[in-house]
Short mmCIF file of C-alpha atoms in Angstrom, two decimals:
data_model
loop_
_atom_site.label_atom_id
_atom_site.label_comp_id
_atom_site.label_asym_id
_atom_site.label_seq_id
_atom_site.Cartn_x
_atom_site.Cartn_y
_atom_site.Cartn_z
CA UNK A 1218 107.78 82.40 84.47
CA UNK A 1219 109.15 79.84 86.94
CA UNK A 1220 108.98 77.18 84.22
CA UNK A 1221 110.97 79.35 81.87
CA UNK A 1222 113.60 80.05 84.53
CA UNK A 1223 113.86 76.36 85.33
CA UNK A 1224 114.38 75.60 81.66
CA UNK A 1225 117.08 78.25 81.42
CA UNK A 1226 118.92 76.84 84.40
CA UNK A 1227 118.67 73.31 83.05
CA UNK A 1228 119.99 74.19 79.61
CA UNK A 1229 122.36 76.93 80.84
CA UNK A 1230 121.63 79.00 77.77
CA UNK A 1231 119.52 81.86 76.37
CA UNK A 1232 119.40 83.67 79.73
CA UNK A 1233 119.52 87.06 78.11
CA UNK A 1234 116.50 86.32 75.93
CA UNK A 1235 114.26 86.51 78.94
CA UNK A 1236 115.93 89.39 80.80
CA UNK A 1237 113.39 91.90 79.53
CA UNK A 1238 110.42 89.77 80.60
CA UNK A 1239 110.89 90.23 84.33
CA UNK A 1240 108.55 92.60 86.14
CA UNK A 1241 111.41 93.93 88.26
CA UNK A 1242 115.22 93.82 87.87
CA UNK A 1243 115.57 91.76 91.06
CA UNK A 1244 113.98 88.81 89.24
CA UNK A 1245 116.44 88.81 86.33
CA UNK A 1246 118.79 85.81 86.04
CA UNK A 1247 121.53 87.79 84.30
CA UNK A 1248 124.92 87.17 86.00
CA UNK A 1249 125.59 90.89 86.46
CA UNK A 1250 122.49 91.35 88.63
CA UNK A 1251 123.12 92.64 92.14
CA UNK A 1252 121.04 93.27 95.24
CA UNK A 1253 121.09 96.99 94.50
CA UNK A 1254 119.11 97.63 91.31
CA UNK A 1255 117.46 100.58 89.64
CA UNK A 1256 113.68 100.52 90.21
CA UNK A 1257 111.86 99.50 87.03
CA UNK A 1258 108.70 100.95 85.57
CA UNK A 1259 105.40 100.25 87.28
CA UNK A 1260 103.39 97.20 86.38
CA UNK A 1261 100.75 99.10 84.43
CA UNK A 1262 98.94 96.46 82.36
CA UNK A 1263 100.45 96.64 78.88
CA UNK A 1264 97.91 97.79 76.32
CA UNK A 1265 95.11 97.88 78.87
CA UNK A 1266 92.43 100.48 78.21
CA UNK A 1267 92.35 103.02 81.08
CA UNK A 1268 88.59 102.43 81.27
CA UNK A 1269 89.33 98.86 82.33
CA UNK A 1270 91.77 99.85 85.07
CA UNK A 1271 90.99 99.78 88.79
CA UNK A 1272 92.61 102.32 91.09
CA UNK A 1273 92.10 102.57 94.84
CA UNK A 1274 93.11 105.11 97.49
CA UNK A 1275 93.50 103.79 101.04
CA UNK A 1276 93.76 106.44 103.73
CA UNK A 1277 92.70 107.69 107.15
CA UNK A 1278 89.18 108.98 107.74
CA UNK A 1279 88.92 111.89 105.32
CA UNK A 1280 86.57 114.26 107.12
CA UNK A 1281 87.67 117.84 106.47
CA UNK A 1282 91.41 117.09 106.39
CA UNK A 1283 92.65 119.00 103.29
CA UNK A 1284 95.55 116.60 102.76
CA UNK A 1285 92.95 113.90 102.05
CA UNK A 1286 90.08 115.92 100.59
CA UNK A 1287 92.43 117.15 97.87
CA UNK A 1288 93.44 113.56 97.10
CA UNK A 1289 89.77 112.69 96.82
CA UNK A 1290 89.33 115.54 94.33
CA UNK A 1291 92.37 114.46 92.33
CA UNK A 1292 91.13 110.88 92.07
CA UNK A 1293 87.71 112.07 90.92
CA UNK A 1294 89.38 114.24 88.29
CA UNK A 1295 91.22 111.20 86.95
CA UNK A 1296 88.04 109.13 86.88
CA UNK A 1297 86.38 111.88 84.85
CA UNK A 1298 89.34 112.13 82.49
CA UNK A 1299 90.02 108.44 81.89
CA UNK A 1300 86.76 106.69 82.81
CA UNK A 1301 88.53 104.17 85.04
CA UNK A 1302 87.09 102.48 88.11
CA UNK A 1303 88.17 104.29 91.28
CA UNK A 1304 87.44 103.71 94.93
CA UNK A 1305 88.46 105.05 98.33
CA UNK A 1306 88.74 103.01 101.52
CA UNK A 1307 88.99 104.96 104.78
CA UNK A 1308 90.70 103.25 107.72
CA UNK A 1309 88.98 103.89 111.04
CA UNK A 1310 91.90 102.59 113.12
CA UNK A 1311 95.42 101.22 112.76
CA UNK A 1312 94.34 97.58 112.91
CA UNK A 1313 92.51 97.59 109.56
CA UNK A 1314 95.14 99.04 107.24
CA UNK A 1315 96.80 95.78 106.24
CA UNK A 1316 93.49 93.98 105.79
CA UNK A 1317 92.22 96.78 103.55
CA UNK A 1318 95.38 96.78 101.43
CA UNK A 1319 95.29 93.00 101.16
CA UNK A 1320 91.63 93.18 100.09
CA UNK A 1321 92.57 95.74 97.43
CA UNK A 1322 95.01 93.23 95.96
CA UNK A 1323 92.44 90.43 96.05
CA UNK A 1324 89.96 92.71 94.28
CA UNK A 1325 92.52 93.05 91.47
CA UNK A 1326 93.19 96.76 91.70
CA UNK A 1327 95.91 97.73 89.27
CA UNK A 1328 97.19 100.72 91.26
CA UNK A 1329 97.02 100.93 95.06
CA UNK A 1330 97.76 104.37 96.54
CA UNK A 1331 98.29 104.46 100.30
CA UNK A 1332 98.32 107.85 102.04
CA UNK A 1333 99.94 108.60 105.37
CA UNK A 1334 102.28 107.13 107.94
CA UNK A 1335 99.93 104.49 109.36
CA UNK A 1336 99.87 102.75 106.00
CA UNK A 1337 103.65 102.42 105.64
CA UNK A 1338 104.29 99.09 107.37
CA UNK A 1339 101.06 97.49 106.09
CA UNK A 1340 101.71 98.35 102.43
CA UNK A 1341 105.33 97.21 102.69
CA UNK A 1342 104.16 93.87 104.09
CA UNK A 1343 101.48 93.28 101.46
CA UNK A 1344 103.71 94.44 98.60
CA UNK A 1345 106.42 92.00 99.72
CA UNK A 1346 103.90 89.18 99.68
CA UNK A 1347 102.28 90.15 96.36
CA UNK A 1348 104.92 92.19 94.50
CA UNK A 1349 103.59 91.47 91.02
CA UNK A 1350 99.87 91.74 91.65
CA UNK A 1351 99.63 95.55 91.68
CA UNK A 1352 101.63 98.76 91.63
CA UNK A 1353 101.93 100.26 95.12
CA UNK A 1354 102.49 103.95 95.90
CA UNK A 1355 102.98 105.36 99.41
CA UNK A 1356 102.35 109.09 99.78
CA UNK A 1357 103.94 111.29 102.45
CA UNK A 1358 106.23 108.61 103.90
CA UNK A 1359 109.63 107.27 102.86
CA UNK A 1360 110.11 103.55 102.38
CA UNK A 1361 113.04 101.27 101.57
CA UNK A 1362 110.81 98.65 99.96
CA UNK A 1363 111.72 98.01 96.30
CA UNK A 1364 108.08 97.07 95.72
CA UNK A 1365 106.60 100.39 96.88
CA UNK A 1366 107.09 103.81 95.30
CA UNK A 1367 107.32 106.58 97.89
CA UNK A 1368 106.40 110.21 97.36
CA UNK A 1369 107.39 112.78 99.97
CA UNK A 1370 107.41 116.56 100.08
CA UNK A 1371 109.66 119.56 100.67
CA UNK A 1372 107.28 121.28 103.06
CA UNK A 1373 110.14 123.45 104.26
CA UNK A 1374 109.97 125.33 100.95
CA UNK A 1375 106.37 126.36 101.48
CA UNK A 1376 107.06 127.13 105.14
CA UNK A 1377 109.94 129.40 104.09
CA UNK A 1378 107.60 131.43 101.85
CA UNK A 1379 105.05 131.71 104.68
CA UNK A 1380 107.84 132.84 106.99
CA UNK A 1381 108.86 135.55 104.54
CA UNK A 1382 105.26 136.76 104.36
CA UNK A 1383 105.05 136.74 108.16
CA UNK A 1384 108.26 138.71 108.48
CA UNK A 1385 107.11 141.31 105.97
CA UNK A 1386 103.63 141.91 107.41
CA UNK A 1387 104.28 141.62 111.16
CA UNK A 1388 104.91 144.91 112.94
CA UNK A 1389 106.85 143.32 115.79
CA UNK A 1390 109.80 140.94 116.09
CA UNK A 1391 107.69 138.33 117.89
CA UNK A 1392 106.38 135.41 115.85
CA UNK A 1393 104.21 132.53 117.01
CA UNK A 1394 103.31 129.09 115.72
CA UNK A 1395 100.76 126.46 116.72
CA UNK A 1396 101.86 123.11 115.30
CA UNK A 1397 100.58 119.57 115.73
CA UNK A 1398 103.64 117.89 117.21
CA UNK A 1399 107.35 118.05 117.93
CA UNK A 1400 110.08 115.83 116.53
CA UNK A 1401 112.46 115.68 113.58
CA UNK A 1402 109.79 114.54 111.14
CA UNK A 1403 107.86 117.79 111.62
CA UNK A 1404 110.90 120.00 112.09
CA UNK A 1405 110.94 121.00 108.40
CA UNK A 1406 107.75 123.02 108.95
CA UNK A 1407 109.24 124.88 111.91
CA UNK A 1408 112.70 125.29 110.44
CA UNK A 1409 111.42 126.52 107.08
CA UNK A 1410 109.10 129.01 108.76
CA UNK A 1411 111.88 130.37 110.98
CA UNK A 1412 114.35 130.61 108.10
CA UNK A 1413 111.84 132.51 106.00
CA UNK A 1414 111.11 134.96 108.80
CA UNK A 1415 114.81 135.48 109.57
CA UNK A 1416 115.58 136.15 105.90
CA UNK A 1417 113.73 139.46 106.29
CA UNK A 1418 113.67 139.91 110.10
CA UNK A 1419 117.02 138.67 111.45
CA UNK A 1420 116.19 139.66 115.04
CA UNK A 1421 112.98 137.64 115.16
CA UNK A 1422 111.92 135.79 118.32
CA UNK A 1423 109.73 132.67 118.15
CA UNK A 1424 107.13 130.97 120.32
CA UNK A 1425 105.96 127.42 119.51
CA UNK A 1426 103.15 125.40 121.05
CA UNK A 1427 101.96 121.91 120.10
CA UNK A 1428 98.43 120.55 120.13
CA UNK A 1429 99.54 116.89 119.92
CA UNK A 1430 96.39 116.51 117.86
CA UNK A 1431 95.19 117.25 114.35
CA UNK A 1432 91.66 118.06 115.51
CA UNK A 1433 91.84 119.82 118.90
CA UNK A 1434 90.75 123.32 117.85
CA UNK A 1435 90.08 124.34 121.46
CA UNK A 1436 93.69 123.70 122.46
CA UNK A 1437 94.99 125.51 119.36
CA UNK A 1438 92.85 128.53 120.22
CA UNK A 1439 94.07 128.54 123.83
CA UNK A 1440 97.71 128.52 122.71
CA UNK A 1441 97.07 131.20 120.07
CA UNK A 1442 95.48 133.51 122.64
CA UNK A 1443 98.51 133.04 124.90
CA UNK A 1444 100.91 133.86 122.07
CA UNK A 1445 98.88 136.91 121.06
CA UNK A 1446 98.99 138.13 124.67
CA UNK A 1447 102.77 137.71 124.58
CA UNK A 1448 102.95 140.09 121.61
CA UNK A 1449 103.08 137.80 118.57
CA UNK A 1450 101.75 139.70 115.56
CA UNK A 1451 101.80 136.66 113.24
CA UNK A 1452 100.97 133.11 114.35
CA UNK A 1453 101.63 130.26 111.92
CA UNK A 1454 98.89 127.61 112.05
CA UNK A 1455 100.08 124.09 111.24
CA UNK A 1456 97.90 121.56 113.06
CA UNK A 1457 95.45 120.47 110.33
CA UNK A 1458 91.79 120.76 111.36
CA UNK A 1459 92.83 122.20 114.74
CA UNK A 1460 93.91 125.32 112.85
CA UNK A 1461 90.34 126.57 113.05
CA UNK A 1462 91.01 127.35 116.71
CA UNK A 1463 93.92 129.58 115.72
CA UNK A 1464 91.71 131.27 113.12
CA UNK A 1465 89.07 132.02 115.77
CA UNK A 1466 91.71 133.54 118.03
CA UNK A 1467 93.01 135.67 115.13
CA UNK A 1468 89.53 137.05 114.52
CA UNK A 1469 89.19 137.92 118.20
CA UNK A 1470 92.66 139.40 118.78
CA UNK A 1471 93.61 140.76 115.37
CA UNK A 1472 96.89 138.96 114.65
CA UNK A 1473 97.71 137.64 111.18
CA UNK A 1474 97.85 133.93 110.46
CA UNK A 1475 98.09 131.35 107.68
CA UNK A 1476 96.38 128.09 106.78
CA UNK A 1477 97.76 124.73 105.70
CA UNK A 1478 97.53 122.56 102.57
CA UNK A 1479 94.60 124.23 100.78
CA UNK A 1480 93.17 127.75 100.54
CA UNK A 1481 91.92 128.61 104.05
CA UNK A 1482 91.20 132.28 103.40
CA UNK A 1483 87.70 133.51 104.17
CA UNK A 1484 85.75 136.71 103.51
CA UNK A 1485 84.64 136.39 107.14
CA UNK A 1486 88.18 136.46 108.54
CA UNK A 1487 90.55 139.04 107.10
CA UNK A 1488 93.39 137.87 109.33
CA UNK A 1489 93.95 134.60 107.43
CA UNK A 1490 96.10 136.21 104.75
CA UNK A 1491 97.67 133.18 103.05
CA UNK A 1492 98.04 129.39 103.16
CA UNK A 1493 101.02 127.07 102.97
CA UNK A 1494 100.07 125.00 99.92
CA UNK A 1495 100.49 121.23 99.72
CA UNK A 1496 98.45 120.31 96.67
CA UNK A 1497 97.88 116.58 96.94
CA UNK A 1498 95.29 116.69 94.14
CA UNK A 1499 98.16 117.44 91.77
CA UNK A 1500 100.08 114.52 93.27
CA UNK A 1501 97.27 112.03 92.65
CA UNK A 1502 96.75 113.33 89.11
CA UNK A 1503 100.47 112.98 88.39
CA UNK A 1504 100.62 109.42 89.77
CA UNK A 1505 97.58 108.22 87.85
CA UNK A 1506 98.54 109.93 84.58
CA UNK A 1507 102.05 108.45 84.65
CA UNK A 1508 100.61 105.04 85.52
CA UNK A 1509 98.16 105.12 82.61
CA UNK A 1510 100.91 106.24 80.23
CA UNK A 1511 103.32 103.57 81.49
CA UNK A 1512 105.76 106.21 82.74
CA UNK A 1513 105.45 105.70 86.50
CA UNK A 1514 108.76 104.37 87.84
CA UNK A 1515 109.38 102.93 91.27
CA UNK A 1516 112.02 105.57 92.03
CA UNK A 1517 111.19 107.57 95.18
CA UNK A 1518 110.31 111.20 94.49
CA UNK A 1519 110.15 114.38 96.55
CA UNK A 1520 107.91 117.22 95.38
CA UNK A 1521 108.35 120.88 96.18
CA UNK A 1522 107.87 124.35 94.71
CA UNK A 1523 109.44 123.33 91.39
CA UNK A 1524 106.79 120.65 90.85
CA UNK A 1525 103.98 123.12 91.70
CA UNK A 1526 102.90 120.95 94.63
CA UNK A 1527 104.35 122.96 97.54
CA UNK A 1528 104.01 126.73 97.78
CA UNK A 1529 102.14 129.67 99.26
CA UNK A 1530 98.76 131.12 98.37
CA UNK A 1531 98.93 134.28 96.22
CA UNK A 1532 102.61 133.52 95.56
CA UNK A 1533 102.67 130.21 93.69
CA UNK A 1534 98.91 129.70 93.42
CA UNK A 1535 95.87 131.95 93.04
CA UNK A 1536 93.30 132.10 95.82
CA UNK A 1537 89.54 131.61 95.80
CA UNK A 1538 89.14 134.97 97.55
CA UNK A 1539 90.65 138.36 96.65
CA UNK A 1540 94.06 138.99 98.17
CA UNK A 1541 94.19 141.27 101.24
CA UNK A 1542 96.13 143.83 99.22
CA UNK A 1543 96.34 146.35 102.04
CA UNK A 1544 98.36 143.73 103.96
CA UNK A 1545 99.96 141.66 101.20
CA UNK A 1546 101.03 144.60 99.09
CA UNK A 1547 102.32 144.32 95.53
CA UNK A 1548 105.83 144.92 96.86
CA UNK A 1549 105.58 142.08 99.38
CA UNK A 1550 104.09 139.67 96.84
CA UNK A 1551 106.83 140.49 94.32
CA UNK A 1552 109.57 139.92 96.91
CA UNK A 1553 108.19 136.53 97.98
CA UNK A 1554 107.55 135.47 94.37
CA UNK A 1555 111.19 136.22 93.62
CA UNK A 1556 112.20 133.88 96.44
CA UNK A 1557 109.83 131.17 95.17
CA UNK A 1558 111.38 131.45 91.72
CA UNK A 1559 114.86 131.07 93.21
CA UNK A 1560 113.74 127.98 95.13
CA UNK A 1561 112.32 126.43 91.95
CA UNK A 1562 115.59 127.15 90.10
CA UNK A 1563 117.74 125.77 92.91
CA UNK A 1564 119.24 129.15 93.74
CA UNK A 1565 117.81 128.96 97.25
CA UNK A 1566 118.39 125.47 98.67
CA UNK A 1567 116.64 124.53 101.90
CA UNK A 1568 118.23 121.43 103.42
CA UNK A 1569 116.65 120.71 106.80
CA UNK A 1570 119.24 120.07 109.54
CA UNK A 1571 118.78 117.90 112.59
CA UNK A 1572 116.77 119.79 115.19
CA UNK A 1573 118.94 121.51 117.75
CA UNK A 1574 121.94 121.88 115.43
#
């Protein structure tokens, strides 16, 4: 390509002939090019059989984290459908992310999917160094890199639906929540939950505690017991694997609660009545399918209720266990489904403000 460009410059002619050959608009020599360009399609190998493609997911340790276990399921589904080579590399600590992404490039993976915040800087660095060697996708984090497609989520939409459920089933005006951490980046969970509750219980009062961990179930249980003692009849669980501590407290004290990401209901715990859905299996399947079909662009995307990625169990997605119909009555389900439909149609718009405003 460099030889062609050199020839064009030397002869000062035929520049437009080669404009369509560039992998990305930034490499075009057309005079009208500017620094701000529209992201082009991904570099899916033209005419390559999906069975010959290599796709890798690079992420944190998976364990029982539903955000990652669902991705694992989605990737396996795509392997079954297309017959491609797939692999998953789990990063034990922050120091290995860039090395693992760099190795994925050297191993000639066609599509490199990086999940989570710790992978943001490493994938941006590697993609800048090897922009044409693979297609890079970063899930759950925004990026300004023109070489990396970012996919983020409207978690506030699912949180709003959970808040509505909480407001309709709770017998008091006191609502609790055990979340992983504070800060603007996680505010959309809290804000959405509060807005949903207040849409049906305008006099609601809220208590929030933070585990500062995604795995500390003991701390989550301790906070949940404190909130239950303070009179909270519904406690929103949003601290990943630590949510199991909140579930234990619910079973002991009899308050209602909700899970996160995937169906957390259990026949052994009638107090987990719903889950805030974040279906990352659907996300992986969408990414891979669009890549195979040559339709994956580098435009950033944000998925919500409309895309069937974000939602609430028994409202936007069926559950693995029968609904607790004596709690989530037909009337309640219908009311929350109506709200979900309005969100999908853009009739309810949930723009998260800065915290404290």
